[in-house]
Amino acid sequence: MGKVITSASMSLDGFISGPAETGFEHLFAWHRNGEVEVPSTDPRWSFRVSPASARHLREQLDGFGALVVGRHLFDVTQGWGGNHPFGVPVFVVTHRAPTDWDHPDAPFTFVTDGLDSAVRQAREAAGERAVGVAAGDLARQALDAGLLDEIHVDLVPVLLGGGTRLVGDLAKAPVPLSAPRIVESAGVTHLYFTVGGRS
């Protein structure tokens, strides 16, 4: 089984979105500030980044075999139009599956029996590849449940002043992390942490 990882672009003051779902033009500016094109699995989304960020993105695109997201993110993105840029199965943690989902054949599974179940199903789907868990409240829940192996942060030089944090208020803090692996790039620093020193 692969690792369970949360990954997000984050402001220097710790937010993955600004107040009222703003700030994304700053958080994701590094997706289009370079000369190396990195296509996703969907032609609607591609990246033009620095060479270092291109390696980082290719590792993610190749490394993740399934994703676990919350209903809020699913709704905000409108389910990515039925195709996530990573092109992998997506497990949506929700209290109630939507009744108006226009893409019944898309690789989206609505999981109504909790995060543990969603991660278990995602790991089965991913095989030896990693499972990505969306940052924010799901990452907090995964950390509290001991499900996360790694945290990847794309640290962006901006202060948003408020919004959604990378991880909310943990019930089981502190959570020790490894010293980071650091990749410096244009407009972003990629940081990779192991949770609790696990490898």
PDB file of C-alpha atoms in Angstrom:
ATOM      1  CA  MET A   1       0.000   0.000   0.000  1.00  0.00           C
ATOM      2  CA  GLY A   2       1.168   3.514  -0.756  1.00  0.00           C
ATOM      3  CA  LYS A   3       1.485   6.417   1.630  1.00  0.00           C
ATOM      4  CA  VAL A   4      -1.317   8.755   2.668  1.00  0.00           C
ATOM      5  CA  ILE A   5      -0.300  12.358   2.002  1.00  0.00           C
ATOM      6  CA  THR A   6      -1.855  15.784   2.321  1.00  0.00           C
ATOM      7  CA  SER A   7      -0.510  18.402  -0.065  1.00  0.00           C
ATOM      8  CA  ALA A   8      -1.401  22.066  -0.556  1.00  0.00           C
ATOM      9  CA  SER A   9      -0.216  25.490  -1.601  1.00  0.00           C
ATOM     10  CA  MET A  10      -0.007  27.573   1.573  1.00  0.00           C
ATOM     11  CA  SER A  11       0.620  31.205   2.427  1.00  0.00           C
ATOM     12  CA  LEU A  12       3.417  32.136   4.805  1.00  0.00           C
ATOM     13  CA  ASP A  13       0.817  32.712   7.532  1.00  0.00           C
ATOM     14  CA  GLY A  14      -0.573  29.201   7.136  1.00  0.00           C
ATOM     15  CA  PHE A  15      -3.661  29.509   4.927  1.00  0.00           C
ATOM     16  CA  ILE A  16      -4.660  27.370   1.934  1.00  0.00           C
ATOM     17  CA  SER A  17      -7.379  29.851   0.964  1.00  0.00           C
ATOM     18  CA  GLY A  18      -8.100  33.386   2.016  1.00  0.00           C
ATOM     19  CA  PRO A  19     -11.274  34.752   3.610  1.00  0.00           C
ATOM     20  CA  ALA A  20     -14.435  33.817   1.695  1.00  0.00           C
ATOM     21  CA  GLU A  21     -12.514  31.506  -0.691  1.00  0.00           C
ATOM     22  CA  THR A  22     -10.145  34.210  -1.985  1.00  0.00           C
ATOM     23  CA  GLY A  23      -6.404  34.422  -2.560  1.00  0.00           C
ATOM     24  CA  PHE A  24      -6.047  31.601  -5.069  1.00  0.00           C
ATOM     25  CA  GLU A  25      -4.449  33.913  -7.643  1.00  0.00           C
ATOM     26  CA  HIS A  26      -1.562  34.284  -5.166  1.00  0.00           C
ATOM     27  CA  LEU A  27      -1.464  30.704  -3.889  1.00  0.00           C
ATOM     28  CA  PHE A  28      -1.318  29.222  -7.376  1.00  0.00           C
ATOM     29  CA  ALA A  29       0.646  31.895  -9.240  1.00  0.00           C
ATOM     30  CA  TRP A  30       3.596  29.470  -9.310  1.00  0.00           C
ATOM     31  CA  HIS A  31       1.500  27.162 -11.533  1.00  0.00           C
ATOM     32  CA  ARG A  32       2.069  29.587 -14.432  1.00  0.00           C
ATOM     33  CA  ASN A  33       5.307  31.472 -13.762  1.00  0.00           C
ATOM     34  CA  GLY A  34       7.835  29.324 -15.624  1.00  0.00           C
ATOM     35  CA  GLU A  35       8.906  27.961 -18.960  1.00  0.00           C
ATOM     36  CA  VAL A  36       8.357  24.211 -18.482  1.00  0.00           C
ATOM     37  CA  GLU A  37       4.937  22.913 -19.494  1.00  0.00           C
ATOM     38  CA  VAL A  38       3.528  20.098 -17.377  1.00  0.00           C
ATOM     39  CA  PRO A  39       0.222  18.805 -18.778  1.00  0.00           C
ATOM     40  CA  SER A  40      -2.356  17.236 -16.516  1.00  0.00           C
ATOM     41  CA  THR A  41      -4.616  14.401 -17.586  1.00  0.00           C
ATOM     42  CA  ASP A  42      -7.271  16.931 -18.588  1.00  0.00           C
ATOM     43  CA  PRO A  43      -6.547  19.445 -21.368  1.00  0.00           C
ATOM     44  CA  ARG A  44      -8.437  22.113 -19.426  1.00  0.00           C
ATOM     45  CA  TRP A  45      -5.578  22.280 -16.943  1.00  0.00           C
ATOM     46  CA  SER A  46      -1.867  22.483 -17.570  1.00  0.00           C
ATOM     47  CA  PHE A  47       1.020  24.101 -15.769  1.00  0.00           C
ATOM     48  CA  ARG A  48       3.928  26.282 -16.903  1.00  0.00           C
ATOM     49  CA  VAL A  49       6.438  26.228 -14.087  1.00  0.00           C
ATOM     50  CA  SER A  50      10.117  26.337 -13.267  1.00  0.00           C
ATOM     51  CA  PRO A  51      12.202  23.166 -13.768  1.00  0.00           C
ATOM     52  CA  ALA A  52      12.205  22.441 -10.018  1.00  0.00           C
ATOM     53  CA  SER A  53       8.434  22.818  -9.759  1.00  0.00           C
ATOM     54  CA  ALA A  54       8.001  20.714 -12.899  1.00  0.00           C
ATOM     55  CA  ARG A  55       9.788  17.819 -11.184  1.00  0.00           C
ATOM     56  CA  HIS A  56       7.585  18.330  -8.111  1.00  0.00           C
ATOM     57  CA  LEU A  57       4.361  18.316 -10.150  1.00  0.00           C
ATOM     58  CA  ARG A  58       5.389  15.267 -12.187  1.00  0.00           C
ATOM     59  CA  GLU A  59       6.106  13.387  -8.963  1.00  0.00           C
ATOM     60  CA  GLN A  60       2.595  14.220  -7.777  1.00  0.00           C
ATOM     61  CA  LEU A  61       0.896  13.371 -11.063  1.00  0.00           C
ATOM     62  CA  ASP A  62       2.754  10.061 -11.249  1.00  0.00           C
ATOM     63  CA  GLY A  63       2.668   9.319  -7.523  1.00  0.00           C
ATOM     64  CA  PHE A  64      -0.963   9.736  -6.541  1.00  0.00           C
ATOM     65  CA  GLY A  65      -3.304   6.854  -7.334  1.00  0.00           C
ATOM     66  CA  ALA A  66      -6.444   8.157  -5.611  1.00  0.00           C
ATOM     67  CA  LEU A  67      -7.684  11.241  -3.783  1.00  0.00           C
ATOM     68  CA  VAL A  68      -9.915  11.832  -0.768  1.00  0.00           C
ATOM     69  CA  VAL A  69     -11.699  15.192  -0.666  1.00  0.00           C
ATOM     70  CA  GLY A  70     -14.475  16.753   1.372  1.00  0.00           C
ATOM     71  CA  ARG A  71     -17.867  17.775   0.120  1.00  0.00           C
ATOM     72  CA  HIS A  72     -17.052  21.482   0.435  1.00  0.00           C
ATOM     73  CA  LEU A  73     -14.080  21.241  -1.943  1.00  0.00           C
ATOM     74  CA  PHE A  74     -16.117  19.087  -4.302  1.00  0.00           C
ATOM     75  CA  ASP A  75     -18.868  21.725  -4.370  1.00  0.00           C
ATOM     76  CA  VAL A  76     -16.485  24.697  -4.720  1.00  0.00           C
ATOM     77  CA  THR A  77     -14.776  23.089  -7.727  1.00  0.00           C
ATOM     78  CA  GLN A  78     -18.098  21.784  -9.097  1.00  0.00           C
ATOM     79  CA  GLY A  79     -16.553  18.339  -9.059  1.00  0.00           C
ATOM     80  CA  TRP A  80     -13.858  19.475 -11.501  1.00  0.00           C
ATOM     81  CA  GLY A  81     -16.445  19.003 -14.230  1.00  0.00           C
ATOM     82  CA  GLY A  82     -16.301  15.248 -13.721  1.00  0.00           C
ATOM     83  CA  ASN A  83     -12.541  14.858 -14.214  1.00  0.00           C
ATOM     84  CA  HIS A  84      -9.935  15.774 -11.624  1.00  0.00           C
ATOM     85  CA  PRO A  85      -6.661  17.068 -13.175  1.00  0.00           C
ATOM     86  CA  PHE A  86      -4.801  14.068 -11.702  1.00  0.00           C
ATOM     87  CA  GLY A  87      -7.084  11.658 -13.569  1.00  0.00           C
ATOM     88  CA  VAL A  88      -7.434   9.267 -10.630  1.00  0.00           C
ATOM     89  CA  PRO A  89     -10.407   7.980  -8.607  1.00  0.00           C
ATOM     90  CA  VAL A  90     -11.766  10.589  -6.191  1.00  0.00           C
ATOM     91  CA  PHE A  91     -13.512   9.640  -2.953  1.00  0.00           C
ATOM     92  CA  VAL A  92     -15.763  12.403  -1.638  1.00  0.00           C
ATOM     93  CA  VAL A  93     -16.496  12.335   2.098  1.00  0.00           C
ATOM     94  CA  THR A  94     -20.048  13.574   2.565  1.00  0.00           C
ATOM     95  CA  HIS A  95     -23.107  13.099   4.753  1.00  0.00           C
ATOM     96  CA  ARG A  96     -25.293  12.784   1.673  1.00  0.00           C
ATOM     97  CA  ALA A  97     -24.439  11.978  -1.936  1.00  0.00           C
ATOM     98  CA  PRO A  98     -25.580  14.650  -4.395  1.00  0.00           C
ATOM     99  CA  THR A  99     -28.746  13.959  -6.331  1.00  0.00           C
ATOM    100  CA  ASP A 100     -27.859  16.277  -9.215  1.00  0.00           C
ATOM    101  CA  TRP A 101     -24.427  14.906 -10.177  1.00  0.00           C
ATOM    102  CA  ASP A 102     -24.192  15.183 -13.965  1.00  0.00           C
ATOM    103  CA  HIS A 103     -21.274  12.756 -14.391  1.00  0.00           C
ATOM    104  CA  PRO A 104     -22.425   9.341 -13.125  1.00  0.00           C
ATOM    105  CA  ASP A 105     -19.700   7.531 -15.097  1.00  0.00           C
ATOM    106  CA  ALA A 106     -16.862   9.700 -13.731  1.00  0.00           C
ATOM    107  CA  PRO A 107     -14.454   8.062 -11.250  1.00  0.00           C
ATOM    108  CA  PHE A 108     -16.042   9.738  -8.196  1.00  0.00           C
ATOM    109  CA  THR A 109     -17.289   7.767  -5.202  1.00  0.00           C
ATOM    110  CA  PHE A 110     -19.423   9.449  -2.550  1.00  0.00           C
ATOM    111  CA  VAL A 111     -18.531   8.001   0.844  1.00  0.00           C
ATOM    112  CA  THR A 112     -21.146   8.523   3.534  1.00  0.00           C
ATOM    113  CA  ASP A 113     -19.633   6.404   6.317  1.00  0.00           C
ATOM    114  CA  GLY A 114     -16.647   8.573   7.239  1.00  0.00           C
ATOM    115  CA  LEU A 115     -13.044   9.393   6.501  1.00  0.00           C
ATOM    116  CA  ASP A 116     -11.644   6.031   7.609  1.00  0.00           C
ATOM    117  CA  SER A 117     -13.810   4.279   5.049  1.00  0.00           C
ATOM    118  CA  ALA A 118     -12.873   6.775   2.329  1.00  0.00           C
ATOM    119  CA  VAL A 119      -9.145   6.330   2.967  1.00  0.00           C
ATOM    120  CA  ARG A 120      -9.501   2.545   3.025  1.00  0.00           C
ATOM    121  CA  GLN A 121     -11.349   2.550  -0.311  1.00  0.00           C
ATOM    122  CA  ALA A 122      -8.853   5.016  -1.786  1.00  0.00           C
ATOM    123  CA  ARG A 123      -5.909   2.854  -0.731  1.00  0.00           C
ATOM    124  CA  GLU A 124      -7.482  -0.167  -2.386  1.00  0.00           C
ATOM    125  CA  ALA A 125      -7.996   1.831  -5.580  1.00  0.00           C
ATOM    126  CA  ALA A 126      -4.492   3.334  -5.513  1.00  0.00           C
ATOM    127  CA  GLY A 127      -2.645   0.058  -5.016  1.00  0.00           C
ATOM    128  CA  GLU A 128       1.051   0.855  -4.514  1.00  0.00           C
ATOM    129  CA  ARG A 129       0.600   4.529  -5.348  1.00  0.00           C
ATOM    130  CA  ALA A 130      -0.079   7.249  -2.775  1.00  0.00           C
ATOM    131  CA  VAL A 131      -3.444   8.500  -1.583  1.00  0.00           C
ATOM    132  CA  GLY A 132      -3.893  12.255  -1.394  1.00  0.00           C
ATOM    133  CA  VAL A 133      -6.084  13.688   1.359  1.00  0.00           C
ATOM    134  CA  ALA A 134      -7.295  17.254   0.838  1.00  0.00           C
ATOM    135  CA  ALA A 135      -5.819  19.814   3.215  1.00  0.00           C
ATOM    136  CA  GLY A 136      -7.962  21.681   5.728  1.00  0.00           C
ATOM    137  CA  ASP A 137     -10.482  19.903   7.921  1.00  0.00           C
ATOM    138  CA  LEU A 138      -9.965  16.495   6.294  1.00  0.00           C
ATOM    139  CA  ALA A 139      -6.223  16.720   6.932  1.00  0.00           C
ATOM    140  CA  ARG A 140      -6.957  17.573  10.567  1.00  0.00           C
ATOM    141  CA  GLN A 141      -9.242  14.568  10.875  1.00  0.00           C
ATOM    142  CA  ALA A 142      -6.662  12.323   9.204  1.00  0.00           C
ATOM    143  CA  LEU A 143      -3.911  13.515  11.538  1.00  0.00           C
ATOM    144  CA  ASP A 144      -6.113  13.001  14.603  1.00  0.00           C
ATOM    145  CA  ALA A 145      -6.939   9.487  13.372  1.00  0.00           C
ATOM    146  CA  GLY A 146      -3.275   8.617  12.703  1.00  0.00           C
ATOM    147  CA  LEU A 147      -3.911   8.140   8.977  1.00  0.00           C
ATOM    148  CA  LEU A 148      -1.415  10.609   7.466  1.00  0.00           C
ATOM    149  CA  ASP A 149       2.134   9.584   6.581  1.00  0.00           C
ATOM    150  CA  GLU A 150       3.389  12.807   4.991  1.00  0.00           C
ATOM    151  CA  ILE A 151       2.591  16.503   4.601  1.00  0.00           C
ATOM    152  CA  HIS A 152       3.711  18.330   1.448  1.00  0.00           C
ATOM    153  CA  VAL A 153       3.555  22.135   1.508  1.00  0.00           C
ATOM    154  CA  ASP A 154       4.031  24.451  -1.450  1.00  0.00           C
ATOM    155  CA  LEU A 155       4.975  27.557   0.557  1.00  0.00           C
ATOM    156  CA  VAL A 156       4.092  30.755  -1.283  1.00  0.00           C
ATOM    157  CA  PRO A 157       5.519  34.179  -0.315  1.00  0.00           C
ATOM    158  CA  VAL A 158       2.227  35.888   0.485  1.00  0.00           C
ATOM    159  CA  LEU A 159       0.323  36.745   3.661  1.00  0.00           C
ATOM    160  CA  LEU A 160      -3.441  36.197   3.346  1.00  0.00           C
ATOM    161  CA  GLY A 161      -4.359  37.335   6.856  1.00  0.00           C
ATOM    162  CA  GLY A 162      -7.109  34.767   7.370  1.00  0.00           C
ATOM    163  CA  GLY A 163      -9.093  31.993   5.765  1.00  0.00           C
ATOM    164  CA  THR A 164      -8.775  28.211   5.804  1.00  0.00           C
ATOM    165  CA  ARG A 165      -5.699  26.822   7.514  1.00  0.00           C
ATOM    166  CA  LEU A 166      -3.591  23.939   6.252  1.00  0.00           C
ATOM    167  CA  VAL A 167      -4.708  21.995   9.317  1.00  0.00           C
ATOM    168  CA  GLY A 168      -7.371  23.117  11.767  1.00  0.00           C
ATOM    169  CA  ASP A 169      -7.409  22.710  15.546  1.00  0.00           C
ATOM    170  CA  LEU A 170      -5.936  19.304  16.254  1.00  0.00           C
ATOM    171  CA  ALA A 171      -7.391  17.191  19.035  1.00  0.00           C
ATOM    172  CA  LYS A 172      -4.130  15.270  19.413  1.00  0.00           C
ATOM    173  CA  ALA A 173      -1.438  17.936  19.281  1.00  0.00           C
ATOM    174  CA  PRO A 174       1.472  18.266  19.153  1.00  0.00           C
ATOM    175  CA  VAL A 175       2.213  16.140  16.094  1.00  0.00           C
ATOM    176  CA  PRO A 176       5.971  15.745  15.565  1.00  0.00           C
ATOM    177  CA  LEU A 177       7.250  16.032  12.004  1.00  0.00           C
ATOM    178  CA  SER A 178      10.570  15.170  10.398  1.00  0.00           C
ATOM    179  CA  ALA A 179      13.008  17.825   9.292  1.00  0.00           C
ATOM    180  CA  PRO A 180      11.769  18.935   5.871  1.00  0.00           C
ATOM    181  CA  ARG A 181      13.140  18.031   2.512  1.00  0.00           C
ATOM    182  CA  ILE A 182      13.321  21.410   0.786  1.00  0.00           C
ATOM    183  CA  VAL A 183      13.120  22.246  -2.913  1.00  0.00           C
ATOM    184  CA  GLU A 184      13.474  25.934  -3.750  1.00  0.00           C
ATOM    185  CA  SER A 185      11.737  27.169  -6.859  1.00  0.00           C
ATOM    186  CA  ALA A 186      10.456  30.336  -8.526  1.00  0.00           C
ATOM    187  CA  GLY A 187       7.699  31.855  -6.408  1.00  0.00           C
ATOM    188  CA  VAL A 188       7.354  28.803  -4.180  1.00  0.00           C
ATOM    189  CA  THR A 189       9.317  26.553  -1.844  1.00  0.00           C
ATOM    190  CA  HIS A 190       8.324  22.895  -1.820  1.00  0.00           C
ATOM    191  CA  LEU A 191       8.539  21.300   1.647  1.00  0.00           C
ATOM    192  CA  TYR A 192       8.104  17.604   2.378  1.00  0.00           C
ATOM    193  CA  PHE A 193       7.541  16.396   5.954  1.00  0.00           C
ATOM    194  CA  THR A 194       7.137  12.906   7.360  1.00  0.00           C
ATOM    195  CA  VAL A 195       4.571  12.648  10.158  1.00  0.00           C
ATOM    196  CA  GLY A 196       5.966  11.398  13.429  1.00  0.00           C
ATOM    197  CA  GLY A 197       9.285  10.480  11.847  1.00  0.00           C
ATOM    198  CA  ARG A 198       7.630   7.611   9.955  1.00  0.00           C
ATOM    199  CA  SER A 199       9.124   6.645   6.602  1.00  0.00           C
TER     200      SER A 199
END
